[in-house]
Amino acid sequence: MYVSAIIAAGGRGRRFGAAEPKQLLTVGGRPILERSVSVFLSHPSVHEVVVALPRELIDDPPAFLRSAKAFALHGPRKPLRIVAGGARRQDSVANGFRAASAASDVIVIHDAARPFATADLIARTIAAAAESGAALAALPARDTVKQAASGELVVAQTLPRDSIFLAQTPQAFRRSVLEDALRLADDVTDEASLAERAGHRVRLVKGEASNIKITTPEDLPIAEAIAEATDRSAEAFARRGAESPSPEREGFSRAGTGYDLHRLVAGRPLVIGGVTVPSDVGALGHSDADVVCHAITDAILGAASLGDIGAHFPDADPRWKDASSLDLLARAARMVAEQGLEVGNVDVTVVLERPKIRDHVDAMRHAVAKALAIDAERVSIKGKTNEGVDAVGRGEAIAAHAIALIRAR
Ligand code: MG
């Protein structure tokens, strides 16, 4: 499951009244925005982070967003994109949504002004949205809630407290649910309200009292106190971590498989593993129809749980028409590297009746290895016929099976 996080930091914090955007103020010595972004950058369930910033900050984003080093402590590196915020909160979220990977299954949205959401709260919200479609963190009301008559400071009614929850963020959505919600594009203070209005069930996840929203200067002393308490326990946790390194991370490796088949027709080049093999027929396809590159691309994306080749390089997209499949493979390898992972080895079987590929295998291994940025001895390519059986055996198609091992760098 691929998860994208959108941090809504596009507002100027008018209620705050400070000269600089409130998300750049520091609490406990760190900017509010850095705190809200870093918990997602270091989160094991989140694959990419999109930050919607006020337009005036886009050209000169804060240093901590520019410097990947600031997050080096937080485990695997992952894509961090910066987009311009819009006039309203949901415009910022919509801009973030457009910049997020087309492969994301779940999108989690968070207010930059809530710097203390824990990794556990984020994980529970993502899990509930993956299961139910939409979910938000919310706190049960502790005070008795009175509803006032409209325009007057007179109680119209007392609401039953046990059914009142105060909405927080994170809020998470399956991709299709968020698409429906953003299509409504009404002026609201959270995306969950849009999802409700679009007719989706929205699950409540138990929020955290410390997950406060910093809205006015009166909130700052409370934020300082929370920062002091959470930073102290985070330091203690980091010290314990340094003493006993995580067994999950150590020796971490994962396998993925890929398969591809293309028809063979006259008048097309036969490109296999980046090498054009002399042949009277070639593979039919939108790109160069290189089954070896396509199968390996799927294998490494699969091993990293990053979706598949069709999600990242859809053949309906004119950008990938006649694309070199070696180039697509290199792009997929960079996506894997951005997760802090590297390709250990790949092994491929090409199923093709004729011509024989034996004389070209070394050139293919070197071309594929270069795209993957690894040594050629870690790339294996083997040829096979289908003994005259089925369409591949009759020479009407070429197929490839690939397996890849990836591991933490
Ligand atoms: Mg293909």
Coordinates of C-alpha atoms and ligand atoms in Angstrom, one line a residue:
M1 CA 0.0 0.0 0.0
Y2 CA 1.5 3.3 -1.1
V3 CA 0.7 6.3 1.2
S4 CA 1.2 9.9 0.4
A5 CA 1.1 12.6 3.0
I6 CA 0.0 16.2 2.3
I7 CA 1.0 18.8 4.9
A8 CA -1.3 21.9 4.6
A9 CA 1.0 24.8 5.4
G10 CA -0.4 27.2 2.8
G11 CA -2.2 29.6 5.3
R12 CA -0.7 32.8 6.6
G13 CA -2.2 32.4 10.1
R14 CA -4.1 35.6 10.1
R15 CA -5.6 34.8 13.5
F16 CA -2.0 34.7 14.9
G17 CA -1.1 38.2 13.9
A18 CA 2.7 37.6 13.8
A19 CA 4.9 39.1 11.0
E20 CA 6.2 35.8 9.8
P21 CA 4.0 32.8 8.9
K22 CA 3.2 31.1 12.2
Q23 CA 4.3 27.7 10.9
L24 CA 7.9 29.1 10.9
L25 CA 7.8 30.1 14.6
T26 CA 9.7 27.8 16.8
V27 CA 8.5 25.8 19.7
G28 CA 11.1 24.0 21.9
G29 CA 13.8 25.4 19.5
R30 CA 12.4 23.8 16.3
P31 CA 10.1 25.4 13.7
I32 CA 6.5 24.3 14.0
L33 CA 6.5 23.2 10.3
E34 CA 9.7 21.2 10.7
R35 CA 8.1 19.2 13.5
S36 CA 4.9 18.6 11.6
V37 CA 6.8 17.5 8.4
S38 CA 9.5 15.4 10.1
V39 CA 7.0 13.0 11.8
F40 CA 5.7 12.1 8.3
L41 CA 9.1 11.9 6.7
S42 CA 10.3 9.4 9.3
H43 CA 7.0 7.5 9.4
P44 CA 7.5 3.8 8.2
S45 CA 4.0 3.7 6.6
V46 CA 4.4 7.0 4.6
H47 CA 6.1 6.8 1.2
E48 CA 6.2 10.4 0.1
V49 CA 5.5 13.8 1.6
V50 CA 4.0 16.9 -0.2
V51 CA 4.1 20.2 1.6
A52 CA 1.8 23.0 0.4
L53 CA 3.6 26.3 1.3
P54 CA 2.4 29.9 1.0
R55 CA 3.2 31.2 -2.4
E56 CA 5.8 33.7 -1.2
L57 CA 7.9 30.9 0.4
I58 CA 8.0 28.7 -2.7
D59 CA 11.1 30.4 -4.2
D60 CA 12.9 30.4 -0.9
P61 CA 11.7 27.5 1.2
P62 CA 12.9 27.2 4.8
A63 CA 16.3 25.6 5.1
F64 CA 15.1 22.5 6.9
L65 CA 12.9 21.7 3.9
R66 CA 15.8 22.1 1.5
S67 CA 18.3 20.1 3.5
A68 CA 17.8 16.4 3.3
K69 CA 20.4 16.1 6.0
A70 CA 18.0 17.5 8.5
F71 CA 16.1 14.3 8.2
A72 CA 19.0 11.9 7.9
L73 CA 18.3 10.8 11.5
H74 CA 14.8 9.6 10.5
G75 CA 15.6 6.5 8.4
P76 CA 14.9 5.9 4.8
R77 CA 15.0 9.0 2.6
K78 CA 11.7 9.5 0.7
P79 CA 10.4 12.0 -1.9
L80 CA 9.6 15.4 -0.4
R81 CA 7.7 17.7 -2.8
I82 CA 6.9 21.4 -2.3
V83 CA 3.8 22.9 -3.9
A84 CA 2.1 26.3 -3.7
G85 CA -0.8 26.6 -1.3
G86 CA -4.1 28.1 -2.6
A87 CA -6.4 30.8 -1.3
R88 CA -8.3 28.3 0.8
R89 CA -7.2 25.3 2.7
Q90 CA -8.8 22.8 0.3
D91 CA -7.1 24.6 -2.6
S92 CA -3.8 23.8 -0.9
V93 CA -4.8 20.2 -0.4
A94 CA -6.0 20.0 -4.1
N95 CA -2.6 21.3 -5.2
G96 CA -0.9 18.7 -3.0
F97 CA -3.1 16.0 -4.3
R98 CA -2.2 16.8 -7.9
A99 CA 1.6 16.6 -7.0
A100 CA 1.2 13.3 -5.1
S101 CA 2.1 10.1 -6.9
A102 CA -0.6 8.6 -9.1
A103 CA 0.2 5.3 -7.4
S104 CA -0.9 6.4 -3.9
D105 CA -3.6 4.2 -2.4
V106 CA -4.2 6.3 0.7
I107 CA -3.6 10.0 1.2
V108 CA -3.1 11.4 4.7
I109 CA -3.6 15.1 5.2
H110 CA -2.3 17.0 8.2
D111 CA -2.3 20.6 9.4
A112 CA 1.2 22.1 9.7
A113 CA -0.1 23.9 12.8
R114 CA -0.4 20.6 14.7
P115 CA 3.3 19.8 15.4
F116 CA 2.7 17.1 18.0
A117 CA 0.7 14.3 16.2
T118 CA 2.5 11.0 17.1
A119 CA 3.5 8.3 14.7
D120 CA 1.0 6.0 16.4
L121 CA -1.9 8.4 15.7
I122 CA -0.8 8.7 12.1
A123 CA -0.6 4.9 11.7
R124 CA -4.0 4.3 13.2
T125 CA -5.6 6.9 11.0
I126 CA -4.0 5.5 7.8
A127 CA -5.1 1.9 8.8
A128 CA -8.7 3.0 9.5
A129 CA -8.9 4.9 6.1
A130 CA -7.4 1.9 4.2
E131 CA -10.1 -0.3 5.8
S132 CA -13.1 2.1 5.6
G133 CA -12.3 4.7 3.0
A134 CA -12.0 7.8 5.2
A135 CA -11.0 8.4 8.8
L136 CA -10.0 11.3 11.0
A137 CA -8.4 11.8 14.4
A138 CA -10.9 13.2 16.9
L139 CA -11.1 13.8 20.6
P140 CA -14.2 13.0 22.7
A141 CA -15.6 16.2 24.2
R142 CA -14.6 16.6 27.8
D143 CA -16.7 19.7 28.5
T144 CA -20.4 20.0 28.3
V145 CA -21.4 21.4 24.9
K146 CA -24.0 24.1 24.5
Q147 CA -25.4 25.2 21.2
A148 CA -26.3 28.9 21.1
A149 CA -29.3 30.3 19.3
S150 CA -28.2 31.9 16.1
G151 CA -26.7 35.3 16.6
E152 CA -27.3 35.4 20.3
L153 CA -25.4 34.4 23.4
V154 CA -28.3 32.3 24.7
V155 CA -28.4 28.5 25.0
A156 CA -30.6 26.9 22.5
Q157 CA -29.8 23.4 23.6
T158 CA -27.3 21.2 25.4
L159 CA -25.8 18.5 23.2
P160 CA -25.3 15.0 24.5
R161 CA -21.6 15.0 25.3
D162 CA -20.9 11.3 24.6
S163 CA -21.7 11.8 20.9
I164 CA -19.5 14.9 20.5
F165 CA -16.0 14.6 19.0
L166 CA -13.7 17.5 18.2
A167 CA -12.0 17.0 14.8
Q168 CA -8.2 17.0 14.5
T169 CA -5.9 16.0 11.8
P170 CA -4.4 13.7 10.5
Q171 CA -7.4 12.8 8.2
A172 CA -6.8 10.0 5.8
F173 CA -8.7 8.9 2.7
R174 CA -8.6 6.2 0.0
R175 CA -7.6 8.0 -3.2
S176 CA -11.0 7.7 -4.9
V177 CA -12.8 9.1 -1.7
L178 CA -10.5 12.1 -1.6
E179 CA -11.1 12.7 -5.3
D180 CA -14.9 12.7 -4.7
A181 CA -14.4 15.1 -1.8
L182 CA -12.2 17.6 -3.6
R183 CA -14.6 17.6 -6.5
L184 CA -17.2 19.3 -4.2
A185 CA -14.6 22.1 -3.6
D186 CA -16.8 23.8 -1.0
D187 CA -15.4 26.2 1.6
V188 CA -14.9 24.0 4.6
T189 CA -12.3 23.7 7.4
D190 CA -11.5 20.0 6.8
E191 CA -11.6 17.4 4.0
A192 CA -13.6 14.9 6.1
S193 CA -16.6 17.2 5.9
L194 CA -16.4 17.1 2.1
A195 CA -16.1 13.3 2.2
E196 CA -19.2 13.2 4.4
R197 CA -21.1 15.4 2.0
A198 CA -20.0 13.3 -0.9
G199 CA -21.8 10.4 0.9
H200 CA -18.8 8.5 2.3
R201 CA -18.7 7.0 5.8
V202 CA -16.0 8.7 7.8
R203 CA -14.5 6.7 10.7
L204 CA -13.4 8.4 14.0
V205 CA -10.0 7.5 15.3
K206 CA -9.2 8.4 18.9
G207 CA -7.1 11.6 18.8
E208 CA -4.5 12.8 21.2
A209 CA -4.9 15.7 23.7
S210 CA -1.4 16.8 23.0
N211 CA -2.1 17.1 19.2
I212 CA -3.1 20.7 19.6
K213 CA -3.5 23.2 16.8
I214 CA -1.4 26.3 17.3
T215 CA -3.9 29.1 16.3
T216 CA -3.3 32.1 18.5
P217 CA -0.3 33.4 20.6
E218 CA -2.0 32.1 23.7
D219 CA -1.4 28.6 22.4
L220 CA 2.4 29.1 22.4
P221 CA 3.1 28.5 26.1
I222 CA 1.1 25.3 26.0
A223 CA 3.0 24.2 22.8
E224 CA 6.3 24.9 24.6
A225 CA 5.3 22.7 27.5
I226 CA 4.2 19.8 25.2
A227 CA 7.5 20.2 23.2
E228 CA 9.5 20.0 26.4
A229 CA 7.7 16.8 27.5
T230 CA 7.7 15.1 24.1
D231 CA 11.3 16.0 23.2
R232 CA 12.5 14.6 26.5
S233 CA 10.8 11.3 25.9
A234 CA 11.9 11.2 22.3
E235 CA 15.6 11.7 23.4
A236 CA 15.2 8.8 25.8
F237 CA 13.8 6.7 23.1
A238 CA 16.6 7.6 20.7
R239 CA 19.2 6.7 23.4
R240 CA 17.5 3.2 23.8
G241 CA 17.5 2.8 20.0
A242 CA 21.2 3.6 19.7
E243 CA 21.9 0.9 22.3
S244 CA 19.9 -1.8 20.5
P245 CA 19.7 -1.3 16.8
S246 CA 16.4 -2.2 15.2
P247 CA 16.4 -5.9 14.1
E248 CA 13.8 -5.0 11.3
R249 CA 16.2 -2.6 9.6
E250 CA 19.2 -4.8 10.0
G251 CA 19.5 -7.4 7.3
F252 CA 16.2 -6.1 5.8
S253 CA 15.6 -7.5 2.3
R254 CA 12.6 -8.0 0.2
A255 CA 11.9 -9.8 -3.1
G256 CA 9.6 -8.9 -6.0
T257 CA 8.5 -10.5 -9.2
G258 CA 7.6 -9.1 -12.6
Y259 CA 6.2 -10.6 -15.8
D260 CA 5.7 -9.1 -19.3
L261 CA 4.6 -10.2 -22.7
H262 CA 4.4 -8.4 -26.1
R263 CA 3.2 -9.6 -29.5
L264 CA 5.7 -10.0 -32.3
V265 CA 4.9 -8.3 -35.6
A266 CA 6.8 -7.4 -38.8
G267 CA 8.2 -3.9 -39.1
R268 CA 9.1 -3.3 -35.5
P269 CA 12.6 -3.4 -33.8
L270 CA 13.1 -6.3 -31.3
V271 CA 14.5 -4.5 -28.2
I272 CA 15.4 -6.8 -25.3
G273 CA 17.2 -5.6 -22.2
G274 CA 18.0 -2.3 -24.0
V275 CA 19.7 -4.1 -26.9
T276 CA 18.2 -4.2 -30.4
V277 CA 18.5 -7.8 -31.6
P278 CA 18.5 -8.4 -35.4
S279 CA 15.2 -10.0 -36.2
D280 CA 12.5 -10.0 -39.0
V281 CA 9.8 -9.4 -36.3
G282 CA 9.8 -7.0 -33.4
A283 CA 7.7 -6.4 -30.2
L284 CA 4.5 -4.4 -30.6
G285 CA 3.8 -1.8 -27.9
H286 CA 3.4 1.8 -26.9
S287 CA 7.0 2.2 -25.9
D288 CA 9.9 0.2 -27.3
A289 CA 8.1 -2.9 -25.8
D290 CA 11.2 -4.2 -24.0
V291 CA 9.9 -7.2 -22.0
V292 CA 13.0 -7.5 -20.0
C293 CA 13.0 -3.9 -18.8
H294 CA 9.3 -4.0 -18.1
A295 CA 9.5 -7.2 -16.1
I296 CA 12.4 -5.9 -14.0
T297 CA 10.7 -2.5 -13.5
D298 CA 7.7 -4.4 -12.0
A299 CA 9.9 -6.6 -9.9
I300 CA 11.8 -3.8 -8.2
L301 CA 8.7 -1.7 -7.8
G302 CA 6.9 -4.7 -6.4
A303 CA 9.7 -5.5 -3.9
A304 CA 9.5 -1.9 -2.6
S305 CA 5.7 -2.0 -2.5
L306 CA 5.6 1.0 -4.9
G307 CA 2.9 -0.2 -7.2
D308 CA 3.6 -1.2 -10.8
I309 CA 4.9 0.1 -14.1
G310 CA 1.4 1.0 -15.4
A311 CA 0.7 3.2 -12.4
H312 CA 3.9 5.3 -12.8
F313 CA 4.3 5.3 -16.5
P314 CA 0.7 4.8 -17.9
D315 CA 0.7 4.0 -21.6
A316 CA -2.1 6.5 -22.2
D317 CA 0.3 9.3 -21.2
P318 CA 2.0 10.8 -24.3
R319 CA 5.2 11.4 -22.2
W320 CA 5.9 7.6 -22.3
K321 CA 5.1 7.1 -26.0
D322 CA 8.2 5.6 -27.7
A323 CA 10.0 6.0 -24.4
S324 CA 13.2 4.0 -23.9
S325 CA 12.3 1.3 -21.4
L326 CA 15.8 1.5 -20.0
D327 CA 14.9 5.1 -19.1
L328 CA 11.7 3.9 -17.3
L329 CA 13.7 1.3 -15.5
A330 CA 16.3 3.9 -14.4
R331 CA 13.4 6.1 -13.1
A332 CA 11.9 3.1 -11.2
A333 CA 15.4 2.4 -9.7
R334 CA 15.6 6.0 -8.5
M335 CA 12.2 5.7 -6.9
V336 CA 13.5 2.6 -5.0
A337 CA 16.7 4.5 -4.1
E338 CA 14.6 7.4 -2.7
Q339 CA 13.1 4.9 -0.2
G340 CA 16.6 4.2 1.1
L341 CA 16.7 0.9 -0.7
E342 CA 19.1 -0.6 -3.2
V343 CA 18.8 -3.5 -5.7
G344 CA 20.7 -6.5 -4.6
N345 CA 20.3 -8.6 -7.7
V346 CA 17.9 -9.4 -10.5
D347 CA 17.4 -12.6 -12.5
V348 CA 15.4 -12.8 -15.7
T349 CA 14.2 -15.5 -18.0
V350 CA 13.3 -14.5 -21.6
V351 CA 10.9 -16.8 -23.4
L352 CA 11.4 -16.4 -27.1
E353 CA 11.2 -19.0 -29.9
R354 CA 13.6 -17.2 -32.3
P355 CA 16.1 -15.6 -32.7
K356 CA 18.5 -16.9 -30.1
I357 CA 19.6 -14.2 -27.7
R358 CA 22.7 -15.9 -26.4
D359 CA 25.2 -13.6 -28.2
H360 CA 23.5 -10.5 -26.9
V361 CA 23.0 -11.4 -23.3
D362 CA 26.2 -9.7 -22.1
A363 CA 25.3 -6.4 -23.7
M364 CA 21.8 -6.7 -22.2
R365 CA 23.2 -7.3 -18.7
H366 CA 25.5 -4.3 -19.0
A367 CA 22.7 -2.0 -20.2
V368 CA 20.3 -3.1 -17.5
A369 CA 23.0 -2.9 -14.8
K370 CA 23.8 0.7 -15.9
A371 CA 20.1 1.7 -15.6
L372 CA 19.9 0.1 -12.2
A373 CA 23.3 1.7 -11.2
I374 CA 24.7 -1.7 -10.0
D375 CA 27.4 -4.1 -11.2
A376 CA 26.7 -6.3 -14.2
E377 CA 27.5 -9.4 -12.2
R378 CA 24.4 -8.7 -10.2
V379 CA 22.2 -8.9 -13.3
S380 CA 21.4 -12.3 -14.8
I381 CA 19.5 -12.8 -18.1
K382 CA 18.7 -16.3 -19.5
G383 CA 17.0 -17.3 -22.7
K384 CA 14.5 -20.1 -23.3
T385 CA 12.2 -21.3 -26.0
N386 CA 8.7 -22.6 -25.4
E387 CA 9.2 -25.8 -27.3
G388 CA 6.8 -24.8 -30.1
V389 CA 3.9 -24.8 -27.6
D390 CA 1.3 -22.0 -27.4
A391 CA 1.5 -18.5 -28.9
V392 CA 5.1 -17.9 -27.6
G393 CA 6.1 -21.2 -29.0
R394 CA 4.6 -20.3 -32.4
G395 CA 6.8 -17.2 -32.5
E396 CA 3.8 -14.8 -32.1
A397 CA 5.0 -13.3 -28.8
I398 CA 7.9 -12.7 -26.5
A399 CA 7.7 -13.0 -22.7
A400 CA 9.9 -12.4 -19.7
H401 CA 9.9 -13.4 -16.0
A402 CA 12.0 -11.4 -13.5
I403 CA 12.8 -11.6 -9.8
A404 CA 14.5 -8.8 -7.9
L405 CA 15.9 -8.7 -4.4
I406 CA 16.1 -5.2 -2.8
R407 CA 17.6 -4.3 0.6
A408 CA 18.2 -1.4 2.9
R409 CA 21.2 0.7 2.0
Ligands
MG1 MG 5.3 -4.3 -21.4

